[in-house]
PDB file of C-alpha atoms in Angstrom:
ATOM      1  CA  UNK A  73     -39.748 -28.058  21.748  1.00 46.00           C
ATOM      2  CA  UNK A  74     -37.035 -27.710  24.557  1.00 47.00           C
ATOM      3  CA  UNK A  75     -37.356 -28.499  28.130  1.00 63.00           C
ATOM      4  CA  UNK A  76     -37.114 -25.650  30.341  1.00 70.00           C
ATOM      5  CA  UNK A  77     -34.180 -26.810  31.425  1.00 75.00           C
ATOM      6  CA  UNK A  78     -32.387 -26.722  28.694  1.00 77.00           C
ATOM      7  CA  UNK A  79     -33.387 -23.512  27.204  1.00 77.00           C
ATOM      8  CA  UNK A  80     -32.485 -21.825  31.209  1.00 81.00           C
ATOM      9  CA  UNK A  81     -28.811 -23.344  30.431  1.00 82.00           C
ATOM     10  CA  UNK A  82     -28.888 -21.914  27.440  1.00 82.00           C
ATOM     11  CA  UNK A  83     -30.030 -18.395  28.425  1.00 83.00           C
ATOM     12  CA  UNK A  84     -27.034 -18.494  31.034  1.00 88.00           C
ATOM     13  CA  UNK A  85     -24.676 -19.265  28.464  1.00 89.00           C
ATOM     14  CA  UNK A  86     -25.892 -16.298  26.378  1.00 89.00           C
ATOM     15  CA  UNK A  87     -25.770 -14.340  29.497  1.00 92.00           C
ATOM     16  CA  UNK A  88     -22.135 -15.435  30.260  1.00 93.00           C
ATOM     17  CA  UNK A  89     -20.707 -14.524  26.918  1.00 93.00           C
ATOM     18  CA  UNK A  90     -22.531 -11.200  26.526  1.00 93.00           C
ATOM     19  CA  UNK A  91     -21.197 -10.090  30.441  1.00 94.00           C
ATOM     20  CA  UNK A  92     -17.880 -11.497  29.367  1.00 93.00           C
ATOM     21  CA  UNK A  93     -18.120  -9.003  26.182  1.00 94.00           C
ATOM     22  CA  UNK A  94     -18.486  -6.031  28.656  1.00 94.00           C
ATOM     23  CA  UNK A  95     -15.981  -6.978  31.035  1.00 94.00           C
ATOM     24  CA  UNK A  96     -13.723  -7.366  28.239  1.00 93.00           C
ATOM     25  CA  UNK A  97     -14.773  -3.834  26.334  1.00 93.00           C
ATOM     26  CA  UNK A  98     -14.620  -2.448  30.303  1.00 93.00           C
ATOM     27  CA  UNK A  99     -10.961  -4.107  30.668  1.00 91.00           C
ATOM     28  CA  UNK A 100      -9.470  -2.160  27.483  1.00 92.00           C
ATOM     29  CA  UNK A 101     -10.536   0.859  28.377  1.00 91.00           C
ATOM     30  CA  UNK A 102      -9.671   0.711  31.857  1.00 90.00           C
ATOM     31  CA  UNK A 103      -5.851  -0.230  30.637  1.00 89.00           C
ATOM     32  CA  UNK A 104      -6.035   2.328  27.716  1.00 89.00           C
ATOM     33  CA  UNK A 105      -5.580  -0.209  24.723  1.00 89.00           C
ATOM     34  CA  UNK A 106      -8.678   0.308  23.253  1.00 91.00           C
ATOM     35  CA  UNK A 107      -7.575   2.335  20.527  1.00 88.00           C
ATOM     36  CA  UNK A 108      -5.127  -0.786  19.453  1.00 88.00           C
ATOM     37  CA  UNK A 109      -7.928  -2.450  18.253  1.00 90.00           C
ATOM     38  CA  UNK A 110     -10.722   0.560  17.118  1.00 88.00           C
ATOM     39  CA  UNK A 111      -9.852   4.045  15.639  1.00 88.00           C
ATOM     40  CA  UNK A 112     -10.950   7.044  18.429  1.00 85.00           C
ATOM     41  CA  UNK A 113     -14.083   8.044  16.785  1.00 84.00           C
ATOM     42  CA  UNK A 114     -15.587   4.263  17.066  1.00 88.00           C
ATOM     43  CA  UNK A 115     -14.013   3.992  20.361  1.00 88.00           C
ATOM     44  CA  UNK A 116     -16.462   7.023  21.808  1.00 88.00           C
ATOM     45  CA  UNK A 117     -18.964   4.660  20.765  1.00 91.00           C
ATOM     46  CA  UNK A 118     -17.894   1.586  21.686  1.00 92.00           C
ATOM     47  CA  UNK A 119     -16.775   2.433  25.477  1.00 93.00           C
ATOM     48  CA  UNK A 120     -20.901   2.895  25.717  1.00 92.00           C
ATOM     49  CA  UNK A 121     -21.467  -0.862  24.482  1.00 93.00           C
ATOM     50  CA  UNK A 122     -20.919  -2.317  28.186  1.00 93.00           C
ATOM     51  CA  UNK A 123     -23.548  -0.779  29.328  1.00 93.00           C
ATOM     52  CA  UNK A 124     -26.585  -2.435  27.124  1.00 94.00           C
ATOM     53  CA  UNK A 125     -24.977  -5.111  27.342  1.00 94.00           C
ATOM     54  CA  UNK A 126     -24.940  -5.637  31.107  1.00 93.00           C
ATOM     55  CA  UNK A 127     -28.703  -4.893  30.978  1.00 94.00           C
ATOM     56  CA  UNK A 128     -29.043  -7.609  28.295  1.00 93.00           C
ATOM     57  CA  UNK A 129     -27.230 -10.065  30.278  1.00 93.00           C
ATOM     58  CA  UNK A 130     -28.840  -9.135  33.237  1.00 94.00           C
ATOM     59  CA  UNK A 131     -32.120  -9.497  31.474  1.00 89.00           C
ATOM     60  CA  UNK A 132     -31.393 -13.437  30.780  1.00 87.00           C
ATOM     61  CA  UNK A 133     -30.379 -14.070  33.568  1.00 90.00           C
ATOM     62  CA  UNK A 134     -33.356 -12.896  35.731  1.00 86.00           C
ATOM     63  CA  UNK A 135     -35.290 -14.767  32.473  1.00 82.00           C
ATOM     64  CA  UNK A 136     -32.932 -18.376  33.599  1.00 81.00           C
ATOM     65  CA  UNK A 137     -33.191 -18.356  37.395  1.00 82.00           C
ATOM     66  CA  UNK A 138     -36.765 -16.935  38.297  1.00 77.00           C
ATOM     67  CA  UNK A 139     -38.768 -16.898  34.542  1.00 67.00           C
ATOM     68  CA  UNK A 140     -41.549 -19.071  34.202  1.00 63.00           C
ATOM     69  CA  UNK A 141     -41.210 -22.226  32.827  1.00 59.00           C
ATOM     70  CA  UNK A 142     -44.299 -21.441  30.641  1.00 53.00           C
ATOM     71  CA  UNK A 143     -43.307 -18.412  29.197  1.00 51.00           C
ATOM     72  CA  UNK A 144     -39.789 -20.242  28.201  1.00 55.00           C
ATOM     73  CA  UNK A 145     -39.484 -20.890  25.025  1.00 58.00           C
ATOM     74  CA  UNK A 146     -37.486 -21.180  21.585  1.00 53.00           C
ATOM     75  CA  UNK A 147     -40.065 -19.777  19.166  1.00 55.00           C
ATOM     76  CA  UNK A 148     -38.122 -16.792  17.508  1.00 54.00           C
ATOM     77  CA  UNK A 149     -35.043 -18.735  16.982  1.00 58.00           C
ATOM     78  CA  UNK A 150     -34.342 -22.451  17.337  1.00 63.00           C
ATOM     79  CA  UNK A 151     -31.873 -23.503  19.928  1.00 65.00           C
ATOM     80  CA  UNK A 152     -29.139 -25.906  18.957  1.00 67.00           C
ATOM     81  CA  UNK A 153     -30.368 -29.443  18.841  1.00 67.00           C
ATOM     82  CA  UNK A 154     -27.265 -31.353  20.195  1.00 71.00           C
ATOM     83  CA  UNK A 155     -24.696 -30.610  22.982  1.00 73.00           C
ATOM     84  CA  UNK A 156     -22.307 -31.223  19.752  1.00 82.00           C
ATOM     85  CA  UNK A 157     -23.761 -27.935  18.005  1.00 80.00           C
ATOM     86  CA  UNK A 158     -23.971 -26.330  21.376  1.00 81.00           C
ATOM     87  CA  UNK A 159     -21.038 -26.206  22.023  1.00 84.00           C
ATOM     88  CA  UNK A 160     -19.512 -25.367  18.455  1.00 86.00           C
ATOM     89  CA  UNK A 161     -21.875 -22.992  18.369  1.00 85.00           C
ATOM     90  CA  UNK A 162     -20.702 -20.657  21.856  1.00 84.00           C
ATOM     91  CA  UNK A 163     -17.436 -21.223  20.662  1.00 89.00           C
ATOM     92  CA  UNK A 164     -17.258 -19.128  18.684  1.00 88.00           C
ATOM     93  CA  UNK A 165     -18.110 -16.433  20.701  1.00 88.00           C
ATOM     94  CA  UNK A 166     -15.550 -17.943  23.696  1.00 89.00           C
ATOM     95  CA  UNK A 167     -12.629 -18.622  21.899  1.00 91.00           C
ATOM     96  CA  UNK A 168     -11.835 -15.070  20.759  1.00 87.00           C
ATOM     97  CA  UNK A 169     -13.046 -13.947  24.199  1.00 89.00           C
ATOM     98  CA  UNK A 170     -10.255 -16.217  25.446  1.00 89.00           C
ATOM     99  CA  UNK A 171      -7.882 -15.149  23.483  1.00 88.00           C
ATOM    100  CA  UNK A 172      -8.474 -11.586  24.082  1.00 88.00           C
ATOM    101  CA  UNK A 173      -7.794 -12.165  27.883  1.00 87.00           C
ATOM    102  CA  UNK A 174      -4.973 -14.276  27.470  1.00 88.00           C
ATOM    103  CA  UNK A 175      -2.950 -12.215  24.804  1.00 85.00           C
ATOM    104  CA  UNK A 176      -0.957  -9.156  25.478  1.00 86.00           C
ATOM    105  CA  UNK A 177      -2.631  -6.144  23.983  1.00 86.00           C
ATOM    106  CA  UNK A 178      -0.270  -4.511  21.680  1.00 84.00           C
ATOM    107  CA  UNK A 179      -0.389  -2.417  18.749  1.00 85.00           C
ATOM    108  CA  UNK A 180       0.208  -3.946  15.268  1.00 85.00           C
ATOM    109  CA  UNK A 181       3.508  -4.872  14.152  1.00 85.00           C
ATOM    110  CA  UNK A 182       6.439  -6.079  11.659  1.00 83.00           C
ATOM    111  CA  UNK A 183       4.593  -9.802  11.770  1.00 82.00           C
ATOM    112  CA  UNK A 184       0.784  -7.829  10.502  1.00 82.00           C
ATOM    113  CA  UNK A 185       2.755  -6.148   7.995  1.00 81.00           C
ATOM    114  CA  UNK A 186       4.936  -9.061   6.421  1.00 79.00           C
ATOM    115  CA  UNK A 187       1.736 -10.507   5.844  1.00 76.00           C
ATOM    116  CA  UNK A 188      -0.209  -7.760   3.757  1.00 76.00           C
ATOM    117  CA  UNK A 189       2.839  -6.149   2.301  1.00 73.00           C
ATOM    118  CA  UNK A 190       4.101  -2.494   3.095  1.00 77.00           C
ATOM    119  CA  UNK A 191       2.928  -0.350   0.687  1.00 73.00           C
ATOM    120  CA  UNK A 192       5.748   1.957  -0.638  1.00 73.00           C
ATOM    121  CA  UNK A 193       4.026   4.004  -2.772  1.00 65.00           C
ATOM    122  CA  UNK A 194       1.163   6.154  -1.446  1.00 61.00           C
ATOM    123  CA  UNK A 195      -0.247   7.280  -5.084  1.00 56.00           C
ATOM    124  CA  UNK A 196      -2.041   4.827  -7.757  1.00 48.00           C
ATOM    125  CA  UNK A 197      -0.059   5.165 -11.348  1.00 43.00           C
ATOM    126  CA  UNK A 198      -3.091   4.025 -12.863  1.00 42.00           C
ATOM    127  CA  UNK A 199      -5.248   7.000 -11.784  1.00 40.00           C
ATOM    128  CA  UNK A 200      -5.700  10.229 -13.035  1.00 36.00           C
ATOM    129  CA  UNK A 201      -6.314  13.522 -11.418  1.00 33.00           C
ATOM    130  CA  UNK A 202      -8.291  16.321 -13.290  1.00 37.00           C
ATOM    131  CA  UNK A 203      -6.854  19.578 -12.387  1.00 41.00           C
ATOM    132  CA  UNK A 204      -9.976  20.503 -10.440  1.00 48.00           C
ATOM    133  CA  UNK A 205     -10.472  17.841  -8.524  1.00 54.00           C
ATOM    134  CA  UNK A 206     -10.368  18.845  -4.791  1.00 53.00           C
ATOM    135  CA  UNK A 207      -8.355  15.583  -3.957  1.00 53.00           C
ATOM    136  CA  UNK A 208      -5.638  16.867  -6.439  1.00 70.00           C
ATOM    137  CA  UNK A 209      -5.685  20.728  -5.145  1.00 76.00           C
ATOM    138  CA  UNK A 210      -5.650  19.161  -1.488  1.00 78.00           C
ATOM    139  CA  UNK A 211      -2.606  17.534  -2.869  1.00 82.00           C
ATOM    140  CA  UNK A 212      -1.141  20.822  -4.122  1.00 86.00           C
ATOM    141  CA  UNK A 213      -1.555  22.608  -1.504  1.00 87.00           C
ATOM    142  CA  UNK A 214       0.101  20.684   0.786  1.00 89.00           C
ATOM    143  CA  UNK A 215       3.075  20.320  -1.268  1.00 89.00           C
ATOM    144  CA  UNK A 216       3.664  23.574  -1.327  1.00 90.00           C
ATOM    145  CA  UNK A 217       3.674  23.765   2.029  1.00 90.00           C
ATOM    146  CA  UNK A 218       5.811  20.941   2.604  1.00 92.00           C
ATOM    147  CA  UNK A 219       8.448  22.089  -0.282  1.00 91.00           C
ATOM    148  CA  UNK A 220       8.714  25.235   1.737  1.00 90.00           C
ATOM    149  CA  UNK A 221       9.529  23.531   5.022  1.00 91.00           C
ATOM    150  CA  UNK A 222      13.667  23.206   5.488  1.00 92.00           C
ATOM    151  CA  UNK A 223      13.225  20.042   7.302  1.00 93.00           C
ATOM    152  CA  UNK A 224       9.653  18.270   6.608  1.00 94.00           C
ATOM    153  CA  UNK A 225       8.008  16.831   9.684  1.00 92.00           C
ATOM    154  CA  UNK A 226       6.114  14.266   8.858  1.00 93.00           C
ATOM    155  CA  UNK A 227       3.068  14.113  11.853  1.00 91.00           C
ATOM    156  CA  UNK A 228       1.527  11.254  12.783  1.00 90.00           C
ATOM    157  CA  UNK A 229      -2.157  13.152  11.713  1.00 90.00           C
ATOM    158  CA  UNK A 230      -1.609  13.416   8.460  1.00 92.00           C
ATOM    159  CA  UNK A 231       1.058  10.501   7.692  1.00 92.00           C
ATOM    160  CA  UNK A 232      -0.273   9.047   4.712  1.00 90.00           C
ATOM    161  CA  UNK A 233      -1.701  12.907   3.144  1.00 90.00           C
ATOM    162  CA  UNK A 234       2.343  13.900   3.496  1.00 92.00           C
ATOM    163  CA  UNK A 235       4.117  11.025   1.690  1.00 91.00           C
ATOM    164  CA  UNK A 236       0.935  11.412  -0.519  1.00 89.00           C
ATOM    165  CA  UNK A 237       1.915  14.635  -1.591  1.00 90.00           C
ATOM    166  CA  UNK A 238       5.622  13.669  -2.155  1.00 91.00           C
ATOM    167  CA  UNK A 239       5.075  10.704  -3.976  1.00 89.00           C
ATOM    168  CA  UNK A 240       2.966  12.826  -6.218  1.00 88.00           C
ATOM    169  CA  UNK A 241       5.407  15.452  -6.897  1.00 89.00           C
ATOM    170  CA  UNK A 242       8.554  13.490  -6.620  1.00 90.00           C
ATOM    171  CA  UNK A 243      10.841  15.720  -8.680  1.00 90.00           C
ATOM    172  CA  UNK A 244      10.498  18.020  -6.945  1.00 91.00           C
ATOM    173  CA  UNK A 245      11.236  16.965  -3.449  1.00 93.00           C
ATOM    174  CA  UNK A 246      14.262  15.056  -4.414  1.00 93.00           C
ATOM    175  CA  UNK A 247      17.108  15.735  -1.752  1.00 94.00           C
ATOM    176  CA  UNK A 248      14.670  17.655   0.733  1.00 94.00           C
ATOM    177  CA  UNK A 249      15.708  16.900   4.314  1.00 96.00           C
ATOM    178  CA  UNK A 250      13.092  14.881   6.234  1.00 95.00           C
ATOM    179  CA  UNK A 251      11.921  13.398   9.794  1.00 95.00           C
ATOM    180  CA  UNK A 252       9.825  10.225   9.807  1.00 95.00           C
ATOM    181  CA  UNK A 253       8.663   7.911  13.190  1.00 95.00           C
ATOM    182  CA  UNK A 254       7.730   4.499  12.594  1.00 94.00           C
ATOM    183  CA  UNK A 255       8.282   1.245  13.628  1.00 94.00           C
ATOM    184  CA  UNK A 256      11.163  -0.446  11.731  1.00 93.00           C
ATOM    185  CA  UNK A 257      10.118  -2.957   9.440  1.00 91.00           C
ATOM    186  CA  UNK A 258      12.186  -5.349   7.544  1.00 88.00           C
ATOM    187  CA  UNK A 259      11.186  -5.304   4.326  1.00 76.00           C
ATOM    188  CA  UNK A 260      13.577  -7.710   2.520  1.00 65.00           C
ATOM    189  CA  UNK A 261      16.726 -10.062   2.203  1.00 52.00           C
ATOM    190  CA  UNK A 262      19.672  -9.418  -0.055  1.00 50.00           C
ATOM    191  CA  UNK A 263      22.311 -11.581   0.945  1.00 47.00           C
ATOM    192  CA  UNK A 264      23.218 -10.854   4.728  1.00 46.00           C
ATOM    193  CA  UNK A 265      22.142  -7.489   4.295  1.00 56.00           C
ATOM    194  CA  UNK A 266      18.299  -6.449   5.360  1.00 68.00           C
ATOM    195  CA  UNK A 267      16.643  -3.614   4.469  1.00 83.00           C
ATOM    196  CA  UNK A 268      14.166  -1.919   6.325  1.00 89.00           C
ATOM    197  CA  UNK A 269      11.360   0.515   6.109  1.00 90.00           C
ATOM    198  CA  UNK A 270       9.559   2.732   8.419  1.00 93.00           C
ATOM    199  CA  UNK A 271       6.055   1.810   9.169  1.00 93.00           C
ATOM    200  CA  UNK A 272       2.759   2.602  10.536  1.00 94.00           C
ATOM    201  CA  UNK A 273      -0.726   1.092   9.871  1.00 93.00           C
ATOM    202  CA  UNK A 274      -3.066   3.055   8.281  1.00 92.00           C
ATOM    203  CA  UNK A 275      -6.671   2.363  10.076  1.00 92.00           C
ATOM    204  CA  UNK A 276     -10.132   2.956   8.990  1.00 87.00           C
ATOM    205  CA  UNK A 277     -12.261   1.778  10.902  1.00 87.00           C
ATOM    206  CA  UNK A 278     -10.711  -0.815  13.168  1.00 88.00           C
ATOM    207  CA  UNK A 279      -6.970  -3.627  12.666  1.00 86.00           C
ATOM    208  CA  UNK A 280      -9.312  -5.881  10.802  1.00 85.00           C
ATOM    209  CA  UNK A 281      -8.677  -3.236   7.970  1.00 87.00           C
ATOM    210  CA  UNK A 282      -5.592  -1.810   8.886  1.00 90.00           C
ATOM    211  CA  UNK A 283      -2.947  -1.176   6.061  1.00 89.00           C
ATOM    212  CA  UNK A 284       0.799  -1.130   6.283  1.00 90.00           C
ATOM    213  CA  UNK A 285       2.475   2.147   4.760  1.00 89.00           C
ATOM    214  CA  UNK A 286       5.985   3.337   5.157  1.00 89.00           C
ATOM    215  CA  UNK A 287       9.292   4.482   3.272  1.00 91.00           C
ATOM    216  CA  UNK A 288      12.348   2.593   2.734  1.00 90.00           C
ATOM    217  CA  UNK A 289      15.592   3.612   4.181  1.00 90.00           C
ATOM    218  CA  UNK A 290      18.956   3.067   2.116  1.00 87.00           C
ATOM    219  CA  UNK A 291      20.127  -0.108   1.219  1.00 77.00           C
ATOM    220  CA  UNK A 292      23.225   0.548   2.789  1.00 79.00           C
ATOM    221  CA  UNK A 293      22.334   1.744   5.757  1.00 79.00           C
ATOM    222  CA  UNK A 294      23.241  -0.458   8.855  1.00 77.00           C
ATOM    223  CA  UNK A 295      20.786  -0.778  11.315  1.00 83.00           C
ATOM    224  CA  UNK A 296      21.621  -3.381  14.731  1.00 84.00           C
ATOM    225  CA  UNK A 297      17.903  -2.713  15.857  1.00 88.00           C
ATOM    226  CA  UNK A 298      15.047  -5.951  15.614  1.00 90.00           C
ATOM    227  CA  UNK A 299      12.316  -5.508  13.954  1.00 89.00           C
ATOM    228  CA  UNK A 300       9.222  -3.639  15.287  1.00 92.00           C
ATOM    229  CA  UNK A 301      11.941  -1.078  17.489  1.00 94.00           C
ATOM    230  CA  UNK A 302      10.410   2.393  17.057  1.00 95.00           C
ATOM    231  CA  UNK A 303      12.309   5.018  15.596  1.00 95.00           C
ATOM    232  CA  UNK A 304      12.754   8.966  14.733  1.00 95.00           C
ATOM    233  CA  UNK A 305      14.827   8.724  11.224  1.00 95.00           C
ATOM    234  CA  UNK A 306      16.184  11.962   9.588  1.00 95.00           C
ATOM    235  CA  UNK A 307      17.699  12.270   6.093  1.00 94.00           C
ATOM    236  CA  UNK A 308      17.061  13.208   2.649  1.00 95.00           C
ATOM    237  CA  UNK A 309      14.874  11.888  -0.033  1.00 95.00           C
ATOM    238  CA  UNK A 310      15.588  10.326  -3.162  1.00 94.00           C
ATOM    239  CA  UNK A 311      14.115   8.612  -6.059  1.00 92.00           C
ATOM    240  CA  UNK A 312      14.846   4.940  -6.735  1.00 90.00           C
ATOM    241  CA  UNK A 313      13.656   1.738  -8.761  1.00 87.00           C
ATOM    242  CA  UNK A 314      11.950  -0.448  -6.731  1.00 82.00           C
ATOM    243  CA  UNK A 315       9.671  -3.761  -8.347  1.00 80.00           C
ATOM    244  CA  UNK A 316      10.135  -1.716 -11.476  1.00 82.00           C
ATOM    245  CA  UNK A 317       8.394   1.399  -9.955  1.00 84.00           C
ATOM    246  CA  UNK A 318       9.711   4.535  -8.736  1.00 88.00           C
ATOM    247  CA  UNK A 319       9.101   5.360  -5.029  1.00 90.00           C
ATOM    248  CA  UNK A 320      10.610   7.788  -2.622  1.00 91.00           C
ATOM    249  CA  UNK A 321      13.276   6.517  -0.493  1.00 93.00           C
ATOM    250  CA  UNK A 322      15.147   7.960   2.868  1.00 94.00           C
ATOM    251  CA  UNK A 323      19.159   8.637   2.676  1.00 93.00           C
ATOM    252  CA  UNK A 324      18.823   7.990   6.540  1.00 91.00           C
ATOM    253  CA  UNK A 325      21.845  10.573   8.260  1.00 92.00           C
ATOM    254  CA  UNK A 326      20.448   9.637  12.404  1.00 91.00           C
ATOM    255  CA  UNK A 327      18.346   7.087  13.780  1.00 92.00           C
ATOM    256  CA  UNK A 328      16.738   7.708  17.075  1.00 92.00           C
ATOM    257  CA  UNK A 329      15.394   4.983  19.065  1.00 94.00           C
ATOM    258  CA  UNK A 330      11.906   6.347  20.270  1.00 95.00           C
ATOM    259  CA  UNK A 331       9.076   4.974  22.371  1.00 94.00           C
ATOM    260  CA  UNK A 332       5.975   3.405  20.940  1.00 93.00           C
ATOM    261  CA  UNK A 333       3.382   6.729  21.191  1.00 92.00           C
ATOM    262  CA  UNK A 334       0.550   6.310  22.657  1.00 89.00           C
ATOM    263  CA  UNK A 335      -1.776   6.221  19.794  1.00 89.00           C
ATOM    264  CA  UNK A 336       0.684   3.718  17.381  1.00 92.00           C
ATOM    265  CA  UNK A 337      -1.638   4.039  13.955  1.00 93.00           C
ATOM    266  CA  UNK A 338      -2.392   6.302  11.504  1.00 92.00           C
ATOM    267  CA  UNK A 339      -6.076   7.744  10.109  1.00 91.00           C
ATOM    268  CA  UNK A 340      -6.946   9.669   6.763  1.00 86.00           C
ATOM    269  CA  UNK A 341      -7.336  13.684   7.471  1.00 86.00           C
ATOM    270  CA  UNK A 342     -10.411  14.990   5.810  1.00 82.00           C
ATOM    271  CA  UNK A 343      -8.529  18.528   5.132  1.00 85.00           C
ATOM    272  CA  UNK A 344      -4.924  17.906   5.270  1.00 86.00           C
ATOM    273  CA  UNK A 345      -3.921  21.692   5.223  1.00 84.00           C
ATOM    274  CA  UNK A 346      -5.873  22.432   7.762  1.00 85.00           C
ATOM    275  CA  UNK A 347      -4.372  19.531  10.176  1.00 83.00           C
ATOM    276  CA  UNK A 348      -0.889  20.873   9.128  1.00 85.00           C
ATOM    277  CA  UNK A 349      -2.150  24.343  10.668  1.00 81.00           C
ATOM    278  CA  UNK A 350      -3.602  22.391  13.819  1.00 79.00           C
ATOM    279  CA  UNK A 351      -0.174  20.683  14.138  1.00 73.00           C
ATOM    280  CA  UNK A 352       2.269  22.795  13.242  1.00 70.00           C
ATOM    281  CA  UNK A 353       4.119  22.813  16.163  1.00 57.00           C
ATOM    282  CA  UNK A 354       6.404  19.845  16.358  1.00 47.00           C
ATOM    283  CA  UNK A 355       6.477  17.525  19.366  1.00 48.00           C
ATOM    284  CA  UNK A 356       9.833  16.747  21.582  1.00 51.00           C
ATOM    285  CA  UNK A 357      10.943  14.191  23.712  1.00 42.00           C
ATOM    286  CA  UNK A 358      14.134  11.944  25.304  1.00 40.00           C
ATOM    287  CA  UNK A 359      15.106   9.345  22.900  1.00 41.00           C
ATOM    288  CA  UNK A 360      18.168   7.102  22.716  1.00 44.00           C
ATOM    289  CA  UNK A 361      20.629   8.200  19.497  1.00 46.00           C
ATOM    290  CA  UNK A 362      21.873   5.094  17.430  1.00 45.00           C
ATOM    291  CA  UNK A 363      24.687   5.472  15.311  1.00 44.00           C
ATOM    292  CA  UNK A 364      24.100   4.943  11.277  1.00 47.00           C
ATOM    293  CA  UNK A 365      27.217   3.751   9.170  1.00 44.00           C
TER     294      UNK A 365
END
């Protein structure tokens, strides 16, 4: 059994890390970045987590500095048995505290994406939709309402439902005029010439399962930007062979340089249509144009 001593230090410790988990929680909200990390509807819930956690480090550490030495003890769970495993042990909890107090908070970029891949297609080949399936009519639906649109917007709330709906129904939307924001990602080399695509990560639940979707711009158009610029693109759709697959692709006719929103991913829609009603109204702002060739 463990001194007193010891197990004290090691309710401190314990107390340390869990304070430094609510300080940390408290210092994201109070700089707005919380949503880099969580989608909103987690975020409501875990703004509320500094609070039991205070109370549970407050809790050790009245139990470390005035607790009995006879009511100490390791019983439930063994402490570590060596400074060695001690100190692998709170580690692991410290390191990634570090680093989230060290790092910049920023939203996920070109360097995330290179490293899962940006899906260009938004629709599995392999699967197959039964005519009344409500995914399919949701599908439909909004179609429909996007074939009838002169210009499509595509809105950040229902990103990944829109260029769902196109890449289902390619035919018909080929040469329909669209608008697209994204971050510009580069999504390969031929020769000296780069192409890019425009980007946003898809998040469920919070960046440890975010996914990179976008549409590719024109070979030949030449964009001067860096990777991970954000950008308003406008042009028209067309269908091309890409990795032996057909996917939509943007005729880009202007680029506008745009600032990174406020709320940089993307999350599903559980009615699509009735977002697009919610939304229809299209958002403006001051941007900087940039000349395509």
């Amino acid at each position: 059994m463990n001194e007193s001593r010891s197990i004290r230090l090691h309710y401190s410790l314990r107390a340390f890390i869990l304070l430094s988990f609510a300080l940390y929680i408290g210092h994201l909200v109070q700089q707005d970045t919380l949503h880099y990390y969580v989608t909103p509807k987690l975020a409501s819930l875990v703004k509320l987590c500094p609070i039991p956690l205070a109370m549970m480090a407050l809790s050790l550490t009245v139990q470390a500095l005035f607790g009995r030495s006879s009511a100490l003890c390791n019983c439930d769970q063994h402490l570590p048995r060596s400074g060695l495993r001690s100190i692998t042990l709170y580690s692991l909890f410290l390191f990634p505290l570090l680093l989230g107090f060290l790092l910049p908070d920023r939203a996920l970029g070109s360097e995330a994406a290179s490293k899962k891949g940006v899906s260009l297609t938004y629709i599995d080949p392999e699967q197959k939709f039964m005519s009344s399936n409500p995914y399919e009519d949701e599908f439909a639906d909004l179609a429909k309402i996007l074939y009838e649109q002169p210009i499509i917007p595509v809105y950040p709330e229902i990103f990944s439902e829109t260029f769902g709906a196109i890449d289902r129904y390619k035919q018909s939307f080929e040469g329909k005029e669209i608008i697209v924001s994204g971050f510009l990602y580069p999504n390969e080399t031929r020769g000296i010439e780069r192409t890019f695509a425009v980007s946003r990560f898809l998040v469920q639940c919070c960046t440890a399962d975010a996914t990179p979707f976008g549409i590719m711009m024109d070979s030949e158009t030449q964009i001067s930007l860096p990777a991970d610029t954000w950008v308003e693109v406008r042009g028209k759709l067309h269908i091309v062979q890409y990795k032996g697959q057909e996917i939509m692709q943007i005729n880009a006719e202007s680029i506008t340089r745009i600032s990174q929103p406020p709320i940089p991913y993307i999350y599903t829609s559980p009615d699509s249509v009735e977002a697009w009603n919610q939304i229809e109204r299209a958002n403006g702002g001051a941007s900087e144009q940039v000349s395509v060739k």
